[in-house]
């Protein structure tokens, strides 16, 4: 499977099917998720169990979330998806939407690194208040 297909498969699992285990299956055993430290689920998460914990926090934080990629670009083992990220805060009901670029590295058919680069983390923090 090409790197772009691995990333698209991961997105399909979590975003279209709500299949967290299917999403995690796309990761290498030592895969890394990097989330912005300013977010309630921020930090560096290494390994499927740690990534599962982070994703459960994401799911707990929002009553709804989506990422709609408009563009994918690749170079070797790197994939960048650029599109619109939309969330609704579970605690306040406030919704925000803004650009997101997600950078992924795929090695040996598995995601080794995924790093969302948010267009506006301050908007998320504000929506959670």
C-alpha positions as a printed NumPy array, in Angstrom:
array([[  0.   ,   0.   ,   0.   ],
       [  1.308,   3.465,  -0.867],
       [  1.763,   5.95 ,   2.027],
       [ -1.209,   8.056,   0.861],
       [ -3.431,   4.955,   0.89 ],
       [ -2.383,   4.12 ,   4.47 ],
       [ -3.256,   7.641,   5.636],
       [ -6.575,   7.63 ,   3.766],
       [ -7.381,   4.25 ,   5.314],
       [ -6.695,   5.638,   8.799],
       [ -8.936,   8.643,   8.113],
       [-11.688,   6.428,   6.762],
       [-11.571,   4.262,   9.881],
       [-11.777,   7.068,  12.455],
       [-13.673,   9.792,  10.577],
       [-16.14 ,   7.832,   8.454],
       [-16.648,   4.683,  10.494],
       [-15.82 ,   5.825,  14.04 ],
       [-13.534,   2.763,  14.221],
       [-10.791,   3.628,  16.698],
       [ -9.23 ,   0.158,  16.551],
       [ -9.165,   0.294,  12.74 ],
       [ -7.446,   3.685,  12.993],
       [ -4.873,   2.331,  15.434],
       [ -4.192,  -0.685,  13.213],
       [ -2.737,   1.745,  10.651],
       [  0.037,   2.731,  13.1  ],
       [  3.435,   1.152,  13.636],
       [  3.928,  -0.384,  17.088],
       [  6.1  ,   2.613,  17.98 ],
       [  4.028,   5.152,  16.035],
       [  3.842,   8.697,  17.384],
       [  0.974,  11.181,  17.583],
       [  2.004,  14.785,  18.28 ],
       [ -0.792,  17.069,  19.468],
       [ -0.542,  20.776,  20.289],
       [  0.366,  21.205,  23.96 ],
       [ -2.229,  23.961,  24.392],
       [ -5.091,  21.491,  23.823],
       [ -6.618,  19.359,  26.609],
       [ -5.324,  16.256,  24.823],
       [ -1.96 ,  17.778,  23.915],
       [  1.391,  16.057,  24.044],
       [  3.513,  13.354,  22.477],
       [  1.957,   9.883,  22.441],
       [  4.108,   6.911,  21.47 ],
       [  2.677,   3.478,  20.758],
       [ -0.855,   2.341,  20.033],
       [ -1.964,   2.292,  23.683],
       [ -0.835,   5.88 ,  24.25 ],
       [ -2.417,   6.989,  20.967],
       [ -5.657,   5.196,  21.938],
       [ -5.67 ,   7.168,  25.215],
       [ -5.136,  10.449,  23.382],
       [ -7.896,   9.679,  20.881],
       [-10.301,   8.767,  23.69 ],
       [ -9.586,  12.218,  25.174],
       [-10.34 ,  13.794,  21.784],
       [-13.61 ,  11.872,  21.584],
       [-14.441,  12.928,  25.167],
       [-13.66 ,  16.582,  24.429],
       [-15.981,  16.932,  21.422],
       [-19.556,  15.898,  20.792],
       [-18.685,  16.105,  17.096],
       [-15.455,  16.457,  15.133],
       [-14.486,  16.125,  11.51 ],
       [-11.565,  16.663,   9.21 ],
       [-12.324,  17.133,   5.529],
       [ -9.114,  17.041,   3.493],
       [ -9.243,  19.078,   0.287],
       [ -5.691,  18.29 ,  -0.819],
       [ -3.236,  15.458,  -0.311],
       [  0.394,  15.788,  -1.29 ],
       [  3.137,  13.227,  -0.949],
       [  6.884,  12.954,  -1.143],
       [  8.307,   9.513,  -0.509],
       [  7.176,   8.344,   2.92 ],
       [  5.594,  11.73 ,   3.785],
       [  1.932,  12.623,   3.303],
       [  0.349,  15.999,   3.996],
       [ -3.413,  16.384,   4.097],
       [ -4.789,  19.929,   4.107],
       [ -8.406,  20.761,   4.716],
       [-10.994,  21.902,   7.235],
       [-11.195,  20.755,  10.853],
       [-14.533,  21.268,  12.617],
       [-15.413,  20.509,  16.222],
       [-18.223,  21.011,  18.694],
       [-17.145,  21.219,  22.327],
       [-18.99 ,  18.707,  24.488],
       [-18.991,  20.978,  27.57 ],
       [-20.247,  24.19 ,  25.934],
       [-21.884,  23.181,  22.66 ],
       [-19.787,  25.805,  20.855],
       [-18.534,  24.939,  17.373],
       [-15.43 ,  26.097,  15.53 ],
       [-13.982,  25.37 ,  12.13 ],
       [-10.601,  26.276,  10.649],
       [ -7.781,  24.995,   8.401],
       [ -5.729,  21.992,   9.435],
       [ -2.649,  20.452,   7.867],
       [ -1.852,  16.954,   9.039],
       [  1.647,  15.655,   8.39 ],
       [  2.157,  11.886,   8.385],
       [  5.185,   9.688,   7.894],
       [  4.498,   6.155,   6.684],
       [  7.24 ,   3.533,   6.996],
       [  6.801,  -0.096,   6.017],
       [  3.093,   0.378,   5.343],
       [  2.354,   1.788,   8.833],
       [  2.054,   5.318,  10.2  ],
       [  5.231,   6.148,  12.094],
       [  4.265,   9.769,  12.842],
       [  1.143,  11.855,  12.59 ],
       [  1.256,  15.532,  13.491],
       [ -1.803,  17.759,  13.139],
       [ -0.867,  21.409,  12.634],
       [ -3.934,  23.39 ,  13.654],
       [ -4.855,  26.686,  12.04 ],
       [ -6.247,  28.092,  15.315],
       [ -5.801,  26.25 ,  18.612],
       [ -6.932,  29.404,  20.453],
       [-10.374,  29.   ,  18.855],
       [-10.619,  25.477,  20.281],
       [ -9.546,  26.605,  23.747],
       [-12.115,  29.43 ,  23.628],
       [-14.887,  27.061,  22.5  ],
       [-14.15 ,  24.822,  25.482],
       [-14.678,  27.663,  27.982]])
